[in-house]
PDB file of C-alpha atoms in Angstrom:
ATOM      1  CA  MET D  24       0.049  -0.355  -0.021  1.00 49.00           C
ATOM      2  CA  SER D  25       1.067   3.315  -0.811  1.00 44.00           C
ATOM      3  CA  ALA D  26       2.070   5.748   1.754  1.00 44.00           C
ATOM      4  CA  GLU D  27      -0.555   9.400   1.988  1.00 43.00           C
ATOM      5  CA  SER D  28       1.140  12.646   3.237  1.00 41.00           C
ATOM      6  CA  SER D  29      -1.029  14.670   5.444  1.00 41.00           C
ATOM      7  CA  ASN D  30      -2.085  17.106   2.487  1.00 44.00           C
ATOM      8  CA  GLY D  31      -3.532  14.178   1.098  1.00 45.00           C
ATOM      9  CA  SER D  32      -1.580  13.385  -1.958  1.00 43.00           C
ATOM     10  CA  HIS D  33       0.237  10.483  -2.741  1.00 45.00           C
ATOM     11  CA  GLN D  34       4.043   9.900  -2.809  1.00 46.00           C
ATOM     12  CA  PRO D  35       5.897   7.558  -4.253  1.00 44.00           C
ATOM     13  CA  PRO D  36       6.402   4.019  -2.129  1.00 42.00           C
ATOM     14  CA  ASN D  37       9.467   4.018  -0.261  1.00 43.00           C
ATOM     15  CA  THR D  38      11.573   1.108  -0.658  1.00 38.00           C
ATOM     16  CA  SER D  39      13.958   0.711   2.152  1.00 39.00           C
ATOM     17  CA  SER D  40      10.831   2.822   4.555  1.00 39.00           C
ATOM     18  CA  SER D  41       8.669  -0.291   3.423  1.00 40.00           C
ATOM     19  CA  SER D  42      11.622  -2.711   4.151  1.00 40.00           C
ATOM     20  CA  THR D  43      12.614  -1.260   7.800  1.00 40.00           C
ATOM     21  CA  ILE D  44       8.199  -1.177   8.163  1.00 38.00           C
ATOM     22  CA  ASP D  45       8.220  -5.466   7.312  1.00 45.00           C
ATOM     23  CA  THR D  46      11.142  -5.772  10.023  1.00 42.00           C
ATOM     24  CA  ASN D  47      10.449  -3.921  12.827  1.00 45.00           C
ATOM     25  CA  ALA D  48       6.442  -6.771  11.779  1.00 44.00           C
ATOM     26  CA  ASP D  49       8.663  -9.404  12.570  1.00 48.00           C
ATOM     27  CA  ASN D  50      10.377  -8.143  15.426  1.00 47.00           C
ATOM     28  CA  ASN D  51       6.985  -7.268  16.317  1.00 47.00           C
ATOM     29  CA  ASN D  52       5.664 -11.131  15.970  1.00 47.00           C
ATOM     30  CA  ASN D  53       8.220 -12.785  17.786  1.00 47.00           C
ATOM     31  CA  ASN D  54       8.258 -10.144  20.636  1.00 45.00           C
ATOM     32  CA  THR D  55       4.542 -11.183  20.299  1.00 42.00           C
ATOM     33  CA  ASN D  56       5.212 -14.771  19.975  1.00 44.00           C
ATOM     34  CA  ASN D  57       8.330 -14.378  23.151  1.00 44.00           C
ATOM     35  CA  SER D  58       5.321 -12.572  25.391  1.00 40.00           C
ATOM     36  CA  THR D  59       2.417 -15.560  24.549  1.00 40.00           C
ATOM     37  CA  SER D  60       5.188 -18.036  24.973  1.00 40.00           C
ATOM     38  CA  THR D  61       6.103 -16.891  28.801  1.00 41.00           C
ATOM     39  CA  ASN D  62       2.048 -16.290  29.783  1.00 46.00           C
ATOM     40  CA  ASN D  63       1.852 -19.656  28.683  1.00 48.00           C
ATOM     41  CA  ASN D  64       4.032 -20.823  30.849  1.00 51.00           C
ATOM     42  CA  ASN D  65       3.545 -17.907  33.873  1.00 52.00           C
ATOM     43  CA  LYS D  66      -0.519 -18.176  33.982  1.00 51.00           C
ATOM     44  CA  PRO D  67      -2.253 -20.801  33.846  1.00 48.00           C
ATOM     45  CA  THR D  68      -5.036 -21.167  31.422  1.00 50.00           C
ATOM     46  CA  SER D  69      -9.119 -21.829  31.673  1.00 46.00           C
ATOM     47  CA  HIS D  70      -7.829 -25.547  31.168  1.00 48.00           C
ATOM     48  CA  ASN D  71      -6.170 -26.090  34.007  1.00 49.00           C
ATOM     49  CA  LEU D  72      -8.000 -23.478  36.021  1.00 42.00           C
ATOM     50  CA  ALA D  73     -11.502 -26.262  34.769  1.00 47.00           C
ATOM     51  CA  SER D  74      -8.901 -29.141  36.370  1.00 46.00           C
ATOM     52  CA  ALA D  75      -8.863 -27.509  39.194  1.00 45.00           C
ATOM     53  CA  VAL D  76     -11.760 -26.419  40.286  1.00 47.00           C
ATOM     54  CA  THR D  77     -12.898 -30.190  39.504  1.00 46.00           C
ATOM     55  CA  ALA D  78     -10.195 -31.390  41.830  1.00 50.00           C
ATOM     56  CA  VAL D  79     -10.587 -29.620  44.088  1.00 61.00           C
ATOM     57  CA  GLU D  80     -15.040 -30.195  43.716  1.00 79.00           C
ATOM     58  CA  ASN D  81     -15.394 -33.794  43.567  1.00 85.00           C
ATOM     59  CA  ALA D  82     -18.696 -34.757  45.637  1.00 84.00           C
ATOM     60  CA  ALA D  83     -18.137 -38.570  45.037  1.00 84.00           C
ATOM     61  CA  GLU D  84     -15.169 -37.918  46.655  1.00 85.00           C
ATOM     62  CA  LEU D  85     -16.885 -35.460  49.115  1.00 85.00           C
ATOM     63  CA  SER D  86     -14.260 -32.745  48.270  1.00 84.00           C
ATOM     64  CA  PHE D  87     -15.037 -29.003  48.021  1.00 82.00           C
ATOM     65  CA  GLY D  88     -13.651 -25.782  47.897  1.00 76.00           C
ATOM     66  CA  ASN D  89     -12.774 -23.722  51.254  1.00 75.00           C
ATOM     67  CA  GLU D  90     -16.393 -22.239  51.776  1.00 72.00           C
ATOM     68  CA  PHE D  91     -17.595 -26.341  53.218  1.00 72.00           C
ATOM     69  CA  ASP D  92     -14.523 -26.415  55.389  1.00 67.00           C
ATOM     70  CA  SER D  93     -15.881 -24.336  58.365  1.00 64.00           C
ATOM     71  CA  ASP D  94     -18.529 -25.238  60.404  1.00 74.00           C
ATOM     72  CA  ILE D  95     -21.697 -24.713  58.009  1.00 80.00           C
ATOM     73  CA  GLN D  96     -25.493 -26.490  58.042  1.00 84.00           C
ATOM     74  CA  ILE D  97     -26.553 -26.899  54.962  1.00 89.00           C
ATOM     75  CA  LEU D  98     -30.127 -27.223  54.569  1.00 92.00           C
ATOM     76  CA  SER D  99     -32.121 -29.165  52.464  1.00 93.00           C
ATOM     77  CA  ASN D 100     -34.898 -28.304  50.207  1.00 93.00           C
ATOM     78  CA  ALA D 101     -37.933 -29.065  52.223  1.00 93.00           C
ATOM     79  CA  GLN D 102     -35.711 -26.840  55.220  1.00 93.00           C
ATOM     80  CA  VAL D 103     -35.178 -24.027  52.307  1.00 93.00           C
ATOM     81  CA  ALA D 104     -38.999 -24.039  51.582  1.00 92.00           C
ATOM     82  CA  VAL D 105     -39.818 -24.124  55.087  1.00 92.00           C
ATOM     83  CA  ILE D 106     -38.121 -20.425  56.010  1.00 92.00           C
ATOM     84  CA  LEU D 107     -38.675 -19.582  52.364  1.00 93.00           C
ATOM     85  CA  GLN D 108     -42.907 -20.257  53.341  1.00 90.00           C
ATOM     86  CA  MET D 109     -42.552 -18.300  57.110  1.00 90.00           C
ATOM     87  CA  SER D 110     -40.940 -15.501  54.939  1.00 91.00           C
ATOM     88  CA  ALA D 111     -43.099 -15.107  52.006  1.00 92.00           C
ATOM     89  CA  GLN D 112     -46.490 -15.489  54.851  1.00 90.00           C
ATOM     90  CA  ASN D 113     -43.986 -12.470  57.513  1.00 91.00           C
ATOM     91  CA  ALA D 114     -44.049 -10.120  54.599  1.00 92.00           C
ATOM     92  CA  LEU D 115     -47.282 -10.389  52.829  1.00 90.00           C
ATOM     93  CA  VAL D 116     -48.119  -9.173  56.363  1.00 92.00           C
ATOM     94  CA  ARG D 117     -46.528  -6.224  56.252  1.00 92.00           C
ATOM     95  CA  ASP D 118     -47.072  -5.626  52.516  1.00 92.00           C
ATOM     96  CA  GLU D 119     -43.913  -6.029  50.964  1.00 93.00           C
ATOM     97  CA  GLU D 120     -43.160  -6.795  46.788  1.00 91.00           C
ATOM     98  CA  LEU D 121     -41.183  -9.737  46.646  1.00 92.00           C
ATOM     99  CA  HIS D 122     -37.545 -10.492  44.818  1.00 91.00           C
ATOM    100  CA  ASP D 123     -37.984 -12.402  40.919  1.00 94.00           C
ATOM    101  CA  VAL D 124     -35.067 -14.363  42.378  1.00 94.00           C
ATOM    102  CA  TYR D 125     -36.475 -15.151  45.424  1.00 93.00           C
ATOM    103  CA  LYS D 126     -40.109 -16.172  43.879  1.00 93.00           C
ATOM    104  CA  LYS D 127     -37.689 -18.197  41.710  1.00 94.00           C
ATOM    105  CA  THR D 128     -35.852 -19.633  44.437  1.00 94.00           C
ATOM    106  CA  GLN D 129     -38.962 -20.520  46.396  1.00 93.00           C
ATOM    107  CA  LYS D 130     -41.126 -22.670  43.189  1.00 93.00           C
ATOM    108  CA  TYR D 131     -37.896 -24.552  42.971  1.00 93.00           C
ATOM    109  CA  VAL D 132     -37.341 -25.508  46.027  1.00 93.00           C
ATOM    110  CA  GLU D 133     -41.516 -26.156  46.087  1.00 90.00           C
ATOM    111  CA  ARG D 134     -40.568 -28.112  42.896  1.00 90.00           C
ATOM    112  CA  PHE D 135     -38.200 -30.925  44.602  1.00 88.00           C
ATOM    113  CA  ASN D 136     -39.606 -30.879  48.043  1.00 89.00           C
ATOM    114  CA  THR D 137     -40.363 -34.334  49.107  1.00 85.00           C
ATOM    115  CA  MET D 138     -41.196 -33.744  52.525  1.00 89.00           C
ATOM    116  CA  LYS D 139     -44.278 -31.651  52.451  1.00 86.00           C
ATOM    117  CA  ASN D 140     -47.806 -31.977  53.567  1.00 87.00           C
ATOM    118  CA  PRO D 141     -50.230 -28.870  54.070  1.00 84.00           C
ATOM    119  CA  GLU D 142     -52.059 -30.221  56.381  1.00 84.00           C
ATOM    120  CA  LYS D 143     -49.197 -30.393  58.616  1.00 83.00           C
ATOM    121  CA  GLU D 144     -48.354 -27.562  61.021  1.00 84.00           C
ATOM    122  CA  HIS D 145     -45.499 -25.621  60.211  1.00 84.00           C
ATOM    123  CA  GLN D 146     -43.404 -25.200  63.669  1.00 87.00           C
ATOM    124  CA  GLU D 147     -44.173 -29.688  63.753  1.00 89.00           C
ATOM    125  CA  LEU D 148     -42.932 -29.624  60.323  1.00 90.00           C
ATOM    126  CA  VAL D 149     -40.047 -27.708  61.622  1.00 91.00           C
ATOM    127  CA  ASP D 150     -39.084 -30.490  64.094  1.00 93.00           C
ATOM    128  CA  GLU D 151     -38.834 -33.662  61.801  1.00 94.00           C
ATOM    129  CA  LEU D 152     -36.954 -31.810  59.599  1.00 94.00           C
ATOM    130  CA  ASP D 153     -34.285 -30.590  62.071  1.00 94.00           C
ATOM    131  CA  ASN D 154     -34.803 -34.257  64.180  1.00 96.00           C
ATOM    132  CA  LEU D 155     -33.383 -36.262  60.646  1.00 96.00           C
ATOM    133  CA  GLN D 156     -31.152 -33.754  60.022  1.00 96.00           C
ATOM    134  CA  GLY D 157     -29.321 -34.462  63.118  1.00 96.00           C
ATOM    135  CA  ALA D 158     -30.229 -37.995  63.440  1.00 97.00           C
ATOM    136  CA  LEU D 159     -28.357 -38.175  59.853  1.00 97.00           C
ATOM    137  CA  THR D 160     -25.943 -35.898  61.098  1.00 95.00           C
ATOM    138  CA  THR D 161     -25.324 -37.855  64.032  1.00 96.00           C
ATOM    139  CA  PHE D 162     -25.327 -41.396  62.726  1.00 97.00           C
ATOM    140  CA  ARG D 163     -22.223 -43.413  63.151  1.00 95.00           C
ATOM    141  CA  LYS D 164     -21.072 -46.212  62.212  1.00 93.00           C
ATOM    142  CA  GLU D 165     -17.737 -48.398  62.927  1.00 89.00           C
ATOM    143  CA  THR D 166     -15.813 -50.728  60.330  1.00 83.00           C
ATOM    144  CA  GLU D 167     -13.978 -53.813  61.408  1.00 83.00           C
ATOM    145  CA  ASP D 168     -10.885 -51.702  61.708  1.00 86.00           C
ATOM    146  CA  GLY D 169     -12.027 -49.431  64.328  1.00 86.00           C
ATOM    147  CA  GLU D 170     -12.618 -46.406  62.806  1.00 88.00           C
ATOM    148  CA  GLU D 171     -15.724 -44.086  63.406  1.00 93.00           C
ATOM    149  CA  MET D 172     -17.366 -43.462  59.950  1.00 95.00           C
ATOM    150  CA  GLU D 173     -19.863 -40.761  59.579  1.00 95.00           C
ATOM    151  CA  LEU D 174     -21.813 -38.310  57.145  1.00 96.00           C
ATOM    152  CA  HIS D 175     -20.182 -35.095  55.780  1.00 93.00           C
ATOM    153  CA  GLY D 176     -22.945 -32.183  55.948  1.00 92.00           C
ATOM    154  CA  PHE D 177     -24.393 -32.064  52.000  1.00 93.00           C
ATOM    155  CA  GLU D 178     -25.014 -36.279  52.186  1.00 95.00           C
ATOM    156  CA  VAL D 179     -26.785 -34.897  54.578  1.00 96.00           C
ATOM    157  CA  ALA D 180     -28.989 -32.913  52.897  1.00 95.00           C
ATOM    158  CA  ALA D 181     -28.067 -34.899  49.792  1.00 95.00           C
ATOM    159  CA  LEU D 182     -29.645 -37.668  51.037  1.00 96.00           C
ATOM    160  CA  MET D 183     -32.779 -35.667  52.496  1.00 95.00           C
ATOM    161  CA  ASN D 184     -33.530 -34.059  48.995  1.00 94.00           C
ATOM    162  CA  LEU D 185     -32.771 -37.305  47.235  1.00 93.00           C
ATOM    163  CA  VAL D 186     -34.675 -40.403  49.116  1.00 90.00           C
ATOM    164  CA  GLN D 187     -37.548 -41.202  48.332  1.00 90.00           C
ATOM    165  CA  ILE D 188     -39.814 -43.686  50.715  1.00 90.00           C
ATOM    166  CA  ASP D 189     -39.523 -46.936  48.447  1.00 93.00           C
ATOM    167  CA  THR D 190     -35.502 -45.323  47.621  1.00 95.00           C
ATOM    168  CA  MET D 191     -33.678 -48.407  47.861  1.00 96.00           C
ATOM    169  CA  VAL D 192     -29.806 -49.066  48.755  1.00 96.00           C
ATOM    170  CA  GLU D 193     -28.757 -49.453  45.521  1.00 96.00           C
ATOM    171  CA  GLU D 194     -29.882 -46.283  44.226  1.00 96.00           C
ATOM    172  CA  ALA D 195     -28.878 -44.304  46.812  1.00 96.00           C
ATOM    173  CA  ALA D 196     -24.920 -45.168  46.564  1.00 95.00           C
ATOM    174  CA  SER D 197     -25.519 -44.453  42.582  1.00 96.00           C
ATOM    175  CA  LEU D 198     -27.684 -40.644  43.743  1.00 95.00           C
ATOM    176  CA  ILE D 199     -24.623 -40.054  46.249  1.00 96.00           C
ATOM    177  CA  PRO D 200     -21.672 -41.877  45.091  1.00 96.00           C
ATOM    178  CA  SER D 201     -19.804 -40.805  47.994  1.00 96.00           C
ATOM    179  CA  LEU D 202     -22.324 -43.239  49.800  1.00 96.00           C
ATOM    180  CA  SER D 203     -20.255 -46.544  48.896  1.00 94.00           C
ATOM    181  CA  ARG D 204     -17.293 -46.163  51.136  1.00 93.00           C
ATOM    182  CA  PHE D 205     -20.499 -47.118  53.531  1.00 95.00           C
ATOM    183  CA  PRO D 206     -21.509 -51.223  53.828  1.00 93.00           C
ATOM    184  CA  GLU D 207     -25.098 -51.832  52.309  1.00 95.00           C
ATOM    185  CA  SER D 208     -26.204 -52.229  55.592  1.00 94.00           C
ATOM    186  CA  ALA D 209     -25.322 -48.784  57.401  1.00 95.00           C
ATOM    187  CA  VAL D 210     -26.900 -46.939  53.765  1.00 96.00           C
ATOM    188  CA  ASP D 211     -30.229 -49.142  54.815  1.00 96.00           C
ATOM    189  CA  GLU D 212     -30.318 -48.116  58.511  1.00 96.00           C
ATOM    190  CA  ILE D 213     -29.040 -44.313  56.749  1.00 97.00           C
ATOM    191  CA  LEU D 214     -32.239 -45.188  54.915  1.00 97.00           C
ATOM    192  CA  ASP D 215     -34.768 -46.246  58.104  1.00 96.00           C
ATOM    193  CA  LEU D 216     -33.918 -42.893  59.303  1.00 96.00           C
ATOM    194  CA  ILE D 217     -35.140 -41.099  55.995  1.00 96.00           C
ATOM    195  CA  ARG D 218     -37.868 -43.364  55.112  1.00 94.00           C
ATOM    196  CA  ASN D 219     -39.447 -43.147  59.215  1.00 95.00           C
ATOM    197  CA  THR D 220     -39.946 -39.314  58.599  1.00 94.00           C
ATOM    198  CA  MET D 221     -41.408 -38.791  55.329  1.00 93.00           C
ATOM    199  CA  ILE D 222     -43.921 -41.542  56.686  1.00 91.00           C
ATOM    200  CA  ARG D 223     -44.591 -39.227  59.390  1.00 90.00           C
ATOM    201  CA  ILE D 224     -44.785 -36.430  57.155  1.00 89.00           C
ATOM    202  CA  VAL D 225     -46.847 -36.921  54.983  1.00 83.00           C
ATOM    203  CA  SER D 226     -49.645 -40.052  56.586  1.00 78.00           C
ATOM    204  CA  TYR D 227     -50.479 -36.752  58.616  1.00 59.00           C
ATOM    205  CA  GLY D 228     -54.290 -35.564  58.535  1.00 55.00           C
ATOM    206  CA  SER D 229     -54.262 -38.404  55.928  1.00 52.00           C
TER     207      SER D 229
END
């Protein structure tokens, strides 16, 4: 391409300038390549970051992020549904408008809540769910080697979310792979705790 002067007139191409530009371009390309190479060596790529996240958070191995290292309570869908329901009722009394995100969250947990009964008093439902969570959290099973096994908070919430009255041991272990570290008899004991609570909740008033 020919060079253009500031007054708009075209000037003949300068061979030496063109050569200089090409040389600089080559140098710039080399510098860019070197810079890219350096960045690739020093900075993690998106693939590496994804791999790191996957390595840190693996539910099957009960490996989660740092936020799970602290003493936190993981709630089930049923517990969240009860909390949101009461909060919505309070907002109605105060004539307050619920946020769209709130409504969508409430709709989601209600859809997947398997432990509900409109005829059961709110406090009774809260007590049943809290008692079940407590029973699962304090569940212990000793292995043949004398090691004491317990459920992770994630497993407790997942069990309360996924288990149905007719869920069998094999299905539970398929839904929550980390349960495979327990003997089948222990998983069956865990399922019995959940079944009994679900029966009390669902059959209330029927």
